[in-house]
Amino acid sequence: MFTNDRRQAERTGRHGTPRSQYLQELVTQFQNTNNEEAKEKIVAHLANFAYDPYNYAFLRQLNVLELFLDCITEPNEKLVEFGIGGICNACADPANAAVVFQCGGIPLVIQCLSSPARNTVNYALGALYYLCNGSFKEEILKPEVVELIEKYAATDTSVSFRNLANAFLDAHVKQR
């Protein structure tokens, strides 16, 4: 699951593509295609790489976090879902969270809380859990955001919404 340089060399082999090059190829494919389905698959693939700390520096170097944020602004709900999924996977790392914040991504993540797609809401709740610390806390803990998360905490329709929302509230909202 989590990779290090030695394990990556073993898995890649002598004739394999180095991770940074492979990720660059994915980014280039995304940028060069107009096919929505291809874009969805590429962003989903990039989001899967975003969970592994081994890839964090590559993702920052290749501006993949910015690509994820751009996807959140698209009308294609699958691109939104996979974009916020990538942010959720990567933002546990403080350097990645800082990139999301510096690029104005906090409002985009908050906006995902109102998505009709369940996975998008789950990823947004997870991302906000990790993003809500230090200098980002004030932007996230606005009354309207906390109120929406409290609604998810009280929902009977989705156990995952309720659990993620309660975890967020327990960790970040003191008056509980």
Short mmCIF file of N, CA and C in Angstrom, two decimals:
data_model
loop_
_atom_site.label_atom_id
_atom_site.label_comp_id
_atom_site.label_asym_id
_atom_site.label_seq_id
_atom_site.Cartn_x
_atom_site.Cartn_y
_atom_site.Cartn_z
N MET A 1 0.83 -1.18 0.00
CA MET A 1 0.00 0.00 0.00
C MET A 1 0.87 1.24 0.00
N PHE A 2 1.43 1.64 1.13
CA PHE A 2 2.28 2.82 1.16
C PHE A 2 3.66 2.45 0.63
N THR A 3 4.22 3.34 -0.13
CA THR A 3 5.43 3.05 -0.88
C THR A 3 6.62 3.81 -0.32
N ASN A 4 7.78 3.26 -0.53
CA ASN A 4 9.04 3.97 -0.28
C ASN A 4 9.91 3.77 -1.52
N ASP A 5 11.05 4.41 -1.57
CA ASP A 5 11.90 4.34 -2.77
C ASP A 5 12.30 2.90 -3.12
N ARG A 6 12.68 2.12 -2.11
CA ARG A 6 13.09 0.74 -2.37
C ARG A 6 11.95 -0.08 -2.93
N ARG A 7 10.80 0.01 -2.28
CA ARG A 7 9.63 -0.76 -2.74
C ARG A 7 9.21 -0.31 -4.13
N GLN A 8 9.27 0.97 -4.39
CA GLN A 8 8.90 1.47 -5.70
C GLN A 8 9.84 0.94 -6.78
N ALA A 9 11.13 0.90 -6.48
CA ALA A 9 12.11 0.37 -7.44
C ALA A 9 11.84 -1.11 -7.71
N GLU A 10 11.49 -1.86 -6.67
CA GLU A 10 11.18 -3.28 -6.84
C GLU A 10 9.95 -3.47 -7.72
N ARG A 11 8.93 -2.68 -7.49
CA ARG A 11 7.67 -2.82 -8.22
C ARG A 11 7.78 -2.33 -9.65
N THR A 12 8.61 -1.34 -9.89
CA THR A 12 8.74 -0.76 -11.22
C THR A 12 9.62 -1.61 -12.12
N GLY A 13 10.67 -2.15 -11.55
CA GLY A 13 11.60 -2.95 -12.34
C GLY A 13 12.52 -2.07 -13.18
N ARG A 14 13.42 -2.72 -13.88
CA ARG A 14 14.40 -1.99 -14.69
C ARG A 14 13.78 -1.23 -15.84
N HIS A 15 12.71 -1.76 -16.40
CA HIS A 15 12.15 -1.18 -17.61
C HIS A 15 10.84 -0.44 -17.36
N GLY A 16 10.49 -0.28 -16.11
CA GLY A 16 9.24 0.41 -15.78
C GLY A 16 9.39 1.92 -15.84
N THR A 17 8.27 2.60 -15.75
CA THR A 17 8.23 4.05 -15.77
C THR A 17 8.33 4.58 -14.34
N PRO A 18 9.27 5.48 -14.06
CA PRO A 18 9.35 6.06 -12.72
C PRO A 18 8.03 6.76 -12.36
N ARG A 19 7.70 6.76 -11.09
CA ARG A 19 6.42 7.31 -10.64
C ARG A 19 6.20 8.74 -11.10
N SER A 20 7.19 9.60 -10.94
CA SER A 20 7.00 11.00 -11.32
C SER A 20 6.69 11.12 -12.82
N GLN A 21 7.36 10.33 -13.62
CA GLN A 21 7.12 10.36 -15.06
C GLN A 21 5.71 9.85 -15.39
N TYR A 22 5.30 8.79 -14.71
CA TYR A 22 3.97 8.23 -14.94
C TYR A 22 2.89 9.24 -14.58
N LEU A 23 3.05 9.89 -13.43
CA LEU A 23 2.07 10.90 -13.02
C LEU A 23 2.05 12.07 -14.00
N GLN A 24 3.22 12.47 -14.48
CA GLN A 24 3.29 13.54 -15.49
C GLN A 24 2.54 13.13 -16.75
N GLU A 25 2.68 11.87 -17.16
CA GLU A 25 1.97 11.39 -18.34
C GLU A 25 0.46 11.46 -18.14
N LEU A 26 0.00 11.13 -16.94
CA LEU A 26 -1.44 11.23 -16.65
C LEU A 26 -1.92 12.68 -16.74
N VAL A 27 -1.15 13.58 -16.16
CA VAL A 27 -1.52 15.00 -16.20
C VAL A 27 -1.56 15.49 -17.64
N THR A 28 -0.58 15.13 -18.43
CA THR A 28 -0.53 15.54 -19.83
C THR A 28 -1.72 14.97 -20.60
N GLN A 29 -2.04 13.71 -20.36
CA GLN A 29 -3.21 13.10 -21.02
C GLN A 29 -4.48 13.87 -20.66
N PHE A 30 -4.62 14.23 -19.39
CA PHE A 30 -5.80 14.98 -18.96
C PHE A 30 -5.86 16.32 -19.70
N GLN A 31 -4.75 17.01 -19.76
CA GLN A 31 -4.71 18.32 -20.39
C GLN A 31 -4.97 18.26 -21.89
N ASN A 32 -4.61 17.15 -22.53
CA ASN A 32 -4.69 17.06 -23.98
C ASN A 32 -5.98 16.42 -24.51
N THR A 33 -6.84 15.96 -23.62
CA THR A 33 -8.06 15.31 -24.11
C THR A 33 -9.28 16.19 -23.91
N ASN A 34 -10.23 16.05 -24.81
CA ASN A 34 -11.52 16.71 -24.67
C ASN A 34 -12.60 15.69 -24.33
N ASN A 35 -12.22 14.43 -24.24
CA ASN A 35 -13.15 13.36 -23.95
C ASN A 35 -13.45 13.32 -22.44
N GLU A 36 -14.70 13.58 -22.09
CA GLU A 36 -15.09 13.65 -20.68
C GLU A 36 -14.86 12.33 -19.94
N GLU A 37 -15.17 11.23 -20.58
CA GLU A 37 -14.98 9.93 -19.94
C GLU A 37 -13.50 9.67 -19.66
N ALA A 38 -12.64 10.03 -20.60
CA ALA A 38 -11.20 9.87 -20.40
C ALA A 38 -10.73 10.75 -19.24
N LYS A 39 -11.23 11.98 -19.18
CA LYS A 39 -10.86 12.87 -18.07
C LYS A 39 -11.29 12.28 -16.73
N GLU A 40 -12.49 11.73 -16.68
CA GLU A 40 -12.98 11.12 -15.45
C GLU A 40 -12.05 9.99 -14.99
N LYS A 41 -11.67 9.12 -15.92
CA LYS A 41 -10.80 7.99 -15.58
C LYS A 41 -9.43 8.47 -15.12
N ILE A 42 -8.90 9.49 -15.77
CA ILE A 42 -7.57 10.01 -15.40
C ILE A 42 -7.61 10.63 -14.01
N VAL A 43 -8.64 11.44 -13.74
CA VAL A 43 -8.73 12.08 -12.42
C VAL A 43 -8.96 11.04 -11.33
N ALA A 44 -9.78 10.04 -11.61
CA ALA A 44 -9.97 8.96 -10.64
C ALA A 44 -8.65 8.24 -10.36
N HIS A 45 -7.88 8.02 -11.40
CA HIS A 45 -6.58 7.37 -11.25
C HIS A 45 -5.63 8.24 -10.42
N LEU A 46 -5.58 9.52 -10.73
CA LEU A 46 -4.73 10.45 -9.95
C LEU A 46 -5.18 10.49 -8.49
N ALA A 47 -6.49 10.49 -8.27
CA ALA A 47 -7.00 10.51 -6.89
C ALA A 47 -6.55 9.28 -6.12
N ASN A 48 -6.46 8.14 -6.80
CA ASN A 48 -5.97 6.93 -6.14
C ASN A 48 -4.50 7.04 -5.75
N PHE A 49 -3.73 7.80 -6.48
CA PHE A 49 -2.33 8.03 -6.11
C PHE A 49 -2.21 9.01 -4.95
N ALA A 50 -3.25 9.80 -4.70
CA ALA A 50 -3.18 10.87 -3.71
C ALA A 50 -3.25 10.37 -2.27
N TYR A 51 -3.57 9.11 -2.05
CA TYR A 51 -3.63 8.60 -0.67
C TYR A 51 -2.25 8.24 -0.12
N ASP A 52 -1.27 8.04 -0.99
CA ASP A 52 0.03 7.53 -0.57
C ASP A 52 1.03 8.67 -0.36
N PRO A 53 1.54 8.83 0.86
CA PRO A 53 2.50 9.91 1.12
C PRO A 53 3.72 9.89 0.19
N TYR A 54 4.04 8.74 -0.34
CA TYR A 54 5.17 8.67 -1.28
C TYR A 54 4.95 9.59 -2.48
N ASN A 55 3.71 9.78 -2.86
CA ASN A 55 3.38 10.56 -4.05
C ASN A 55 3.17 12.05 -3.79
N TYR A 56 3.11 12.46 -2.54
CA TYR A 56 2.74 13.85 -2.23
C TYR A 56 3.63 14.88 -2.92
N ALA A 57 4.93 14.69 -2.85
CA ALA A 57 5.84 15.67 -3.48
C ALA A 57 5.63 15.71 -5.00
N PHE A 58 5.42 14.56 -5.60
CA PHE A 58 5.16 14.52 -7.05
C PHE A 58 3.87 15.27 -7.38
N LEU A 59 2.84 15.03 -6.59
CA LEU A 59 1.55 15.68 -6.83
C LEU A 59 1.67 17.20 -6.73
N ARG A 60 2.43 17.67 -5.75
CA ARG A 60 2.63 19.12 -5.62
C ARG A 60 3.46 19.65 -6.79
N GLN A 61 4.51 18.94 -7.13
CA GLN A 61 5.40 19.38 -8.22
C GLN A 61 4.64 19.46 -9.54
N LEU A 62 3.72 18.55 -9.77
CA LEU A 62 2.98 18.49 -11.03
C LEU A 62 1.66 19.27 -10.99
N ASN A 63 1.42 19.97 -9.89
CA ASN A 63 0.20 20.78 -9.71
C ASN A 63 -1.08 19.94 -9.81
N VAL A 64 -1.00 18.72 -9.33
CA VAL A 64 -2.18 17.84 -9.38
C VAL A 64 -3.24 18.31 -8.39
N LEU A 65 -2.84 18.87 -7.27
CA LEU A 65 -3.83 19.38 -6.32
C LEU A 65 -4.65 20.50 -6.96
N GLU A 66 -4.00 21.35 -7.73
CA GLU A 66 -4.69 22.41 -8.45
C GLU A 66 -5.62 21.82 -9.51
N LEU A 67 -5.18 20.75 -10.15
CA LEU A 67 -6.03 20.06 -11.12
C LEU A 67 -7.28 19.52 -10.43
N PHE A 68 -7.12 18.93 -9.25
CA PHE A 68 -8.27 18.44 -8.49
C PHE A 68 -9.23 19.60 -8.18
N LEU A 69 -8.68 20.73 -7.75
CA LEU A 69 -9.53 21.88 -7.43
C LEU A 69 -10.25 22.38 -8.68
N ASP A 70 -9.57 22.40 -9.81
CA ASP A 70 -10.22 22.79 -11.06
C ASP A 70 -11.38 21.85 -11.38
N CYS A 71 -11.20 20.57 -11.12
CA CYS A 71 -12.26 19.59 -11.39
C CYS A 71 -13.50 19.87 -10.55
N ILE A 72 -13.30 20.37 -9.34
CA ILE A 72 -14.43 20.66 -8.46
C ILE A 72 -15.32 21.75 -9.04
N THR A 73 -14.78 22.58 -9.91
CA THR A 73 -15.56 23.67 -10.51
C THR A 73 -16.27 23.26 -11.81
N GLU A 74 -16.05 22.03 -12.24
CA GLU A 74 -16.62 21.57 -13.51
C GLU A 74 -18.10 21.19 -13.35
N PRO A 75 -18.89 21.28 -14.44
CA PRO A 75 -20.28 20.85 -14.36
C PRO A 75 -20.43 19.32 -14.34
N ASN A 76 -19.38 18.60 -14.73
CA ASN A 76 -19.39 17.14 -14.76
C ASN A 76 -19.27 16.62 -13.32
N GLU A 77 -20.35 16.03 -12.82
CA GLU A 77 -20.39 15.58 -11.41
C GLU A 77 -19.34 14.52 -11.09
N LYS A 78 -18.98 13.69 -12.06
CA LYS A 78 -17.93 12.69 -11.84
C LYS A 78 -16.57 13.37 -11.64
N LEU A 79 -16.29 14.40 -12.43
CA LEU A 79 -15.03 15.14 -12.24
C LEU A 79 -15.01 15.80 -10.87
N VAL A 80 -16.15 16.33 -10.45
CA VAL A 80 -16.25 16.93 -9.11
C VAL A 80 -15.97 15.87 -8.06
N GLU A 81 -16.62 14.73 -8.19
CA GLU A 81 -16.46 13.64 -7.22
C GLU A 81 -15.01 13.17 -7.13
N PHE A 82 -14.39 12.94 -8.27
CA PHE A 82 -13.01 12.45 -8.25
C PHE A 82 -12.03 13.55 -7.82
N GLY A 83 -12.34 14.79 -8.17
CA GLY A 83 -11.49 15.91 -7.75
C GLY A 83 -11.50 16.07 -6.23
N ILE A 84 -12.69 16.07 -5.64
CA ILE A 84 -12.77 16.21 -4.18
C ILE A 84 -12.24 14.95 -3.50
N GLY A 85 -12.38 13.80 -4.16
CA GLY A 85 -11.78 12.57 -3.62
C GLY A 85 -10.27 12.68 -3.55
N GLY A 86 -9.66 13.24 -4.58
CA GLY A 86 -8.21 13.45 -4.57
C GLY A 86 -7.78 14.42 -3.48
N ILE A 87 -8.56 15.49 -3.31
CA ILE A 87 -8.26 16.45 -2.24
C ILE A 87 -8.37 15.76 -0.89
N CYS A 88 -9.44 15.00 -0.70
CA CYS A 88 -9.63 14.29 0.56
C CYS A 88 -8.47 13.34 0.84
N ASN A 89 -8.04 12.61 -0.17
CA ASN A 89 -6.94 11.66 0.01
C ASN A 89 -5.62 12.35 0.34
N ALA A 90 -5.40 13.54 -0.21
CA ALA A 90 -4.09 14.20 -0.07
C ALA A 90 -4.01 15.18 1.09
N CYS A 91 -5.12 15.71 1.56
CA CYS A 91 -5.03 16.86 2.47
C CYS A 91 -4.71 16.50 3.92
N ALA A 92 -4.55 15.23 4.23
CA ALA A 92 -4.07 14.88 5.57
C ALA A 92 -2.64 15.36 5.76
N ASP A 93 -1.93 15.56 4.66
CA ASP A 93 -0.57 16.09 4.69
C ASP A 93 -0.62 17.61 4.80
N PRO A 94 0.04 18.20 5.81
CA PRO A 94 -0.02 19.66 5.98
C PRO A 94 0.45 20.46 4.77
N ALA A 95 1.45 19.99 4.05
CA ALA A 95 1.91 20.72 2.86
C ALA A 95 0.84 20.72 1.77
N ASN A 96 0.14 19.61 1.62
CA ASN A 96 -0.95 19.54 0.65
C ASN A 96 -2.12 20.41 1.08
N ALA A 97 -2.43 20.38 2.37
CA ALA A 97 -3.51 21.23 2.89
C ALA A 97 -3.19 22.70 2.65
N ALA A 98 -1.93 23.08 2.80
CA ALA A 98 -1.52 24.47 2.56
C ALA A 98 -1.73 24.86 1.10
N VAL A 99 -1.45 23.94 0.18
CA VAL A 99 -1.68 24.22 -1.25
C VAL A 99 -3.17 24.43 -1.50
N VAL A 100 -4.01 23.59 -0.93
CA VAL A 100 -5.46 23.72 -1.09
C VAL A 100 -5.90 25.10 -0.58
N PHE A 101 -5.41 25.48 0.57
CA PHE A 101 -5.77 26.77 1.16
C PHE A 101 -5.26 27.93 0.30
N GLN A 102 -4.00 27.89 -0.09
CA GLN A 102 -3.39 28.97 -0.88
C GLN A 102 -4.06 29.14 -2.24
N CYS A 103 -4.62 28.08 -2.77
CA CYS A 103 -5.29 28.14 -4.08
C CYS A 103 -6.78 28.48 -3.95
N GLY A 104 -7.20 28.85 -2.76
CA GLY A 104 -8.61 29.20 -2.57
C GLY A 104 -9.54 28.00 -2.60
N GLY A 105 -9.03 26.86 -2.20
CA GLY A 105 -9.79 25.63 -2.29
C GLY A 105 -10.79 25.37 -1.18
N ILE A 106 -10.64 26.05 -0.05
CA ILE A 106 -11.55 25.78 1.07
C ILE A 106 -13.02 26.04 0.67
N PRO A 107 -13.35 27.17 0.05
CA PRO A 107 -14.75 27.37 -0.36
C PRO A 107 -15.24 26.31 -1.36
N LEU A 108 -14.36 25.83 -2.21
CA LEU A 108 -14.74 24.79 -3.16
C LEU A 108 -15.07 23.48 -2.44
N VAL A 109 -14.27 23.16 -1.43
CA VAL A 109 -14.53 21.94 -0.65
C VAL A 109 -15.86 22.10 0.10
N ILE A 110 -16.07 23.26 0.70
CA ILE A 110 -17.33 23.53 1.42
C ILE A 110 -18.52 23.41 0.47
N GLN A 111 -18.36 23.92 -0.73
CA GLN A 111 -19.43 23.85 -1.74
C GLN A 111 -19.82 22.40 -2.02
N CYS A 112 -18.88 21.49 -1.94
CA CYS A 112 -19.15 20.08 -2.20
C CYS A 112 -20.07 19.46 -1.16
N LEU A 113 -20.21 20.10 0.00
CA LEU A 113 -21.13 19.59 1.02
C LEU A 113 -22.58 19.61 0.53
N SER A 114 -22.86 20.44 -0.46
CA SER A 114 -24.23 20.56 -0.97
C SER A 114 -24.46 19.77 -2.26
N SER A 115 -23.54 18.91 -2.60
CA SER A 115 -23.66 18.12 -3.82
C SER A 115 -24.77 17.08 -3.69
N PRO A 116 -25.44 16.77 -4.80
CA PRO A 116 -26.41 15.66 -4.76
C PRO A 116 -25.74 14.28 -4.76
N ALA A 117 -24.44 14.24 -5.03
CA ALA A 117 -23.72 12.96 -5.09
C ALA A 117 -23.18 12.60 -3.70
N ARG A 118 -23.56 11.45 -3.21
CA ARG A 118 -23.18 11.03 -1.86
C ARG A 118 -21.67 10.95 -1.67
N ASN A 119 -20.96 10.37 -2.64
CA ASN A 119 -19.51 10.27 -2.51
C ASN A 119 -18.86 11.64 -2.41
N THR A 120 -19.37 12.58 -3.17
CA THR A 120 -18.82 13.94 -3.13
C THR A 120 -18.97 14.53 -1.74
N VAL A 121 -20.13 14.36 -1.13
CA VAL A 121 -20.35 14.88 0.23
C VAL A 121 -19.43 14.16 1.21
N ASN A 122 -19.31 12.84 1.10
CA ASN A 122 -18.42 12.08 2.00
C ASN A 122 -16.99 12.58 1.89
N TYR A 123 -16.51 12.76 0.66
CA TYR A 123 -15.14 13.24 0.47
C TYR A 123 -14.97 14.65 1.02
N ALA A 124 -15.98 15.48 0.85
CA ALA A 124 -15.90 16.85 1.37
C ALA A 124 -15.83 16.84 2.90
N LEU A 125 -16.65 16.03 3.52
CA LEU A 125 -16.60 15.93 4.99
C LEU A 125 -15.23 15.44 5.46
N GLY A 126 -14.71 14.43 4.78
CA GLY A 126 -13.38 13.93 5.14
C GLY A 126 -12.30 14.97 4.93
N ALA A 127 -12.36 15.68 3.81
CA ALA A 127 -11.36 16.71 3.53
C ALA A 127 -11.42 17.82 4.57
N LEU A 128 -12.62 18.26 4.92
CA LEU A 128 -12.75 19.33 5.91
C LEU A 128 -12.24 18.89 7.28
N TYR A 129 -12.42 17.63 7.61
CA TYR A 129 -11.89 17.11 8.86
C TYR A 129 -10.38 17.38 8.94
N TYR A 130 -9.67 17.08 7.86
CA TYR A 130 -8.22 17.26 7.85
C TYR A 130 -7.80 18.70 7.63
N LEU A 131 -8.58 19.45 6.89
CA LEU A 131 -8.22 20.84 6.60
C LEU A 131 -8.48 21.76 7.79
N CYS A 132 -9.36 21.37 8.68
CA CYS A 132 -9.79 22.26 9.77
C CYS A 132 -8.78 22.27 10.91
N ASN A 133 -7.70 22.97 10.70
CA ASN A 133 -6.69 23.14 11.75
C ASN A 133 -5.91 24.42 11.49
N GLY A 134 -5.27 24.91 12.52
CA GLY A 134 -4.41 26.08 12.37
C GLY A 134 -5.08 27.25 11.69
N SER A 135 -4.42 27.77 10.69
CA SER A 135 -4.88 28.99 10.04
C SER A 135 -6.10 28.77 9.15
N PHE A 136 -6.47 27.54 8.87
CA PHE A 136 -7.61 27.27 8.00
C PHE A 136 -8.93 27.18 8.78
N LYS A 137 -8.82 27.03 10.09
CA LYS A 137 -9.98 26.76 10.93
C LYS A 137 -11.04 27.85 10.82
N GLU A 138 -10.60 29.10 10.84
CA GLU A 138 -11.54 30.22 10.82
C GLU A 138 -12.40 30.22 9.55
N GLU A 139 -11.78 29.88 8.42
CA GLU A 139 -12.52 29.87 7.16
C GLU A 139 -13.52 28.73 7.10
N ILE A 140 -13.25 27.65 7.80
CA ILE A 140 -14.12 26.47 7.75
C ILE A 140 -15.23 26.54 8.80
N LEU A 141 -14.93 27.03 9.98
CA LEU A 141 -15.90 26.98 11.08
C LEU A 141 -16.88 28.16 11.07
N LYS A 142 -17.32 28.55 9.91
CA LYS A 142 -18.35 29.58 9.79
C LYS A 142 -19.68 28.96 10.22
N PRO A 143 -20.56 29.77 10.81
CA PRO A 143 -21.83 29.21 11.32
C PRO A 143 -22.62 28.39 10.29
N GLU A 144 -22.67 28.85 9.04
CA GLU A 144 -23.46 28.13 8.03
C GLU A 144 -22.84 26.78 7.68
N VAL A 145 -21.52 26.68 7.78
CA VAL A 145 -20.85 25.41 7.50
C VAL A 145 -21.09 24.44 8.66
N VAL A 146 -20.90 24.93 9.88
CA VAL A 146 -21.13 24.09 11.06
C VAL A 146 -22.58 23.63 11.10
N GLU A 147 -23.52 24.51 10.75
CA GLU A 147 -24.94 24.14 10.74
C GLU A 147 -25.22 23.02 9.74
N LEU A 148 -24.62 23.10 8.56
CA LEU A 148 -24.80 22.05 7.55
C LEU A 148 -24.20 20.73 8.02
N ILE A 149 -23.02 20.81 8.62
CA ILE A 149 -22.38 19.58 9.13
C ILE A 149 -23.20 19.00 10.28
N GLU A 150 -23.79 19.85 11.11
CA GLU A 150 -24.67 19.36 12.17
C GLU A 150 -25.90 18.64 11.61
N LYS A 151 -26.41 19.12 10.48
CA LYS A 151 -27.53 18.42 9.83
C LYS A 151 -27.11 17.02 9.39
N TYR A 152 -25.91 16.93 8.82
CA TYR A 152 -25.41 15.60 8.42
C TYR A 152 -25.21 14.71 9.64
N ALA A 153 -24.79 15.30 10.77
CA ALA A 153 -24.57 14.51 11.99
C ALA A 153 -25.88 13.94 12.53
N ALA A 154 -26.98 14.61 12.22
CA ALA A 154 -28.28 14.17 12.73
C ALA A 154 -29.07 13.34 11.72
N THR A 155 -28.51 13.11 10.55
CA THR A 155 -29.26 12.42 9.49
C THR A 155 -29.46 10.94 9.79
N ASP A 156 -30.58 10.44 9.33
CA ASP A 156 -30.85 9.01 9.41
C ASP A 156 -30.66 8.35 8.06
N THR A 157 -30.43 9.15 7.02
CA THR A 157 -30.37 8.60 5.66
C THR A 157 -29.00 8.04 5.30
N SER A 158 -27.96 8.48 5.98
CA SER A 158 -26.62 8.00 5.64
C SER A 158 -25.75 7.86 6.88
N VAL A 159 -25.39 6.64 7.18
CA VAL A 159 -24.52 6.37 8.33
C VAL A 159 -23.16 7.03 8.12
N SER A 160 -22.63 6.98 6.89
CA SER A 160 -21.32 7.58 6.65
C SER A 160 -21.36 9.09 6.83
N PHE A 161 -22.43 9.76 6.36
CA PHE A 161 -22.56 11.20 6.60
C PHE A 161 -22.56 11.47 8.10
N ARG A 162 -23.38 10.72 8.82
CA ARG A 162 -23.51 10.92 10.26
C ARG A 162 -22.18 10.70 10.97
N ASN A 163 -21.48 9.62 10.63
CA ASN A 163 -20.22 9.32 11.30
C ASN A 163 -19.14 10.36 10.99
N LEU A 164 -19.01 10.72 9.72
CA LEU A 164 -18.00 11.73 9.34
C LEU A 164 -18.33 13.08 9.96
N ALA A 165 -19.60 13.47 9.91
CA ALA A 165 -19.99 14.76 10.48
C ALA A 165 -19.76 14.79 11.99
N ASN A 166 -20.10 13.71 12.67
CA ASN A 166 -19.87 13.66 14.12
C ASN A 166 -18.38 13.68 14.45
N ALA A 167 -17.58 12.99 13.67
CA ALA A 167 -16.13 13.03 13.89
C ALA A 167 -15.61 14.46 13.71
N PHE A 168 -16.08 15.14 12.68
CA PHE A 168 -15.68 16.53 12.45
C PHE A 168 -16.07 17.39 13.64
N LEU A 169 -17.35 17.30 14.03
CA LEU A 169 -17.85 18.14 15.13
C LEU A 169 -17.10 17.84 16.44
N ASP A 170 -16.88 16.56 16.73
CA ASP A 170 -16.17 16.18 17.95
C ASP A 170 -14.74 16.75 17.97
N ALA A 171 -14.10 16.75 16.82
CA ALA A 171 -12.71 17.21 16.75
C ALA A 171 -12.57 18.72 16.69
N HIS A 172 -13.54 19.40 16.08
CA HIS A 172 -13.31 20.81 15.75
C HIS A 172 -14.31 21.81 16.32
N VAL A 173 -15.44 21.35 16.85
CA VAL A 173 -16.43 22.28 17.38
C VAL A 173 -16.52 22.06 18.89
N LYS A 174 -16.09 23.04 19.63
CA LYS A 174 -15.92 22.88 21.09
C LYS A 174 -17.23 22.81 21.87
N GLN A 175 -18.29 23.48 21.43
CA GLN A 175 -19.52 23.54 22.22
C GLN A 175 -20.40 22.31 22.09
N ARG A 176 -19.84 21.19 21.81
CA ARG A 176 -20.64 19.95 21.67
C ARG A 176 -20.79 19.27 23.00
#
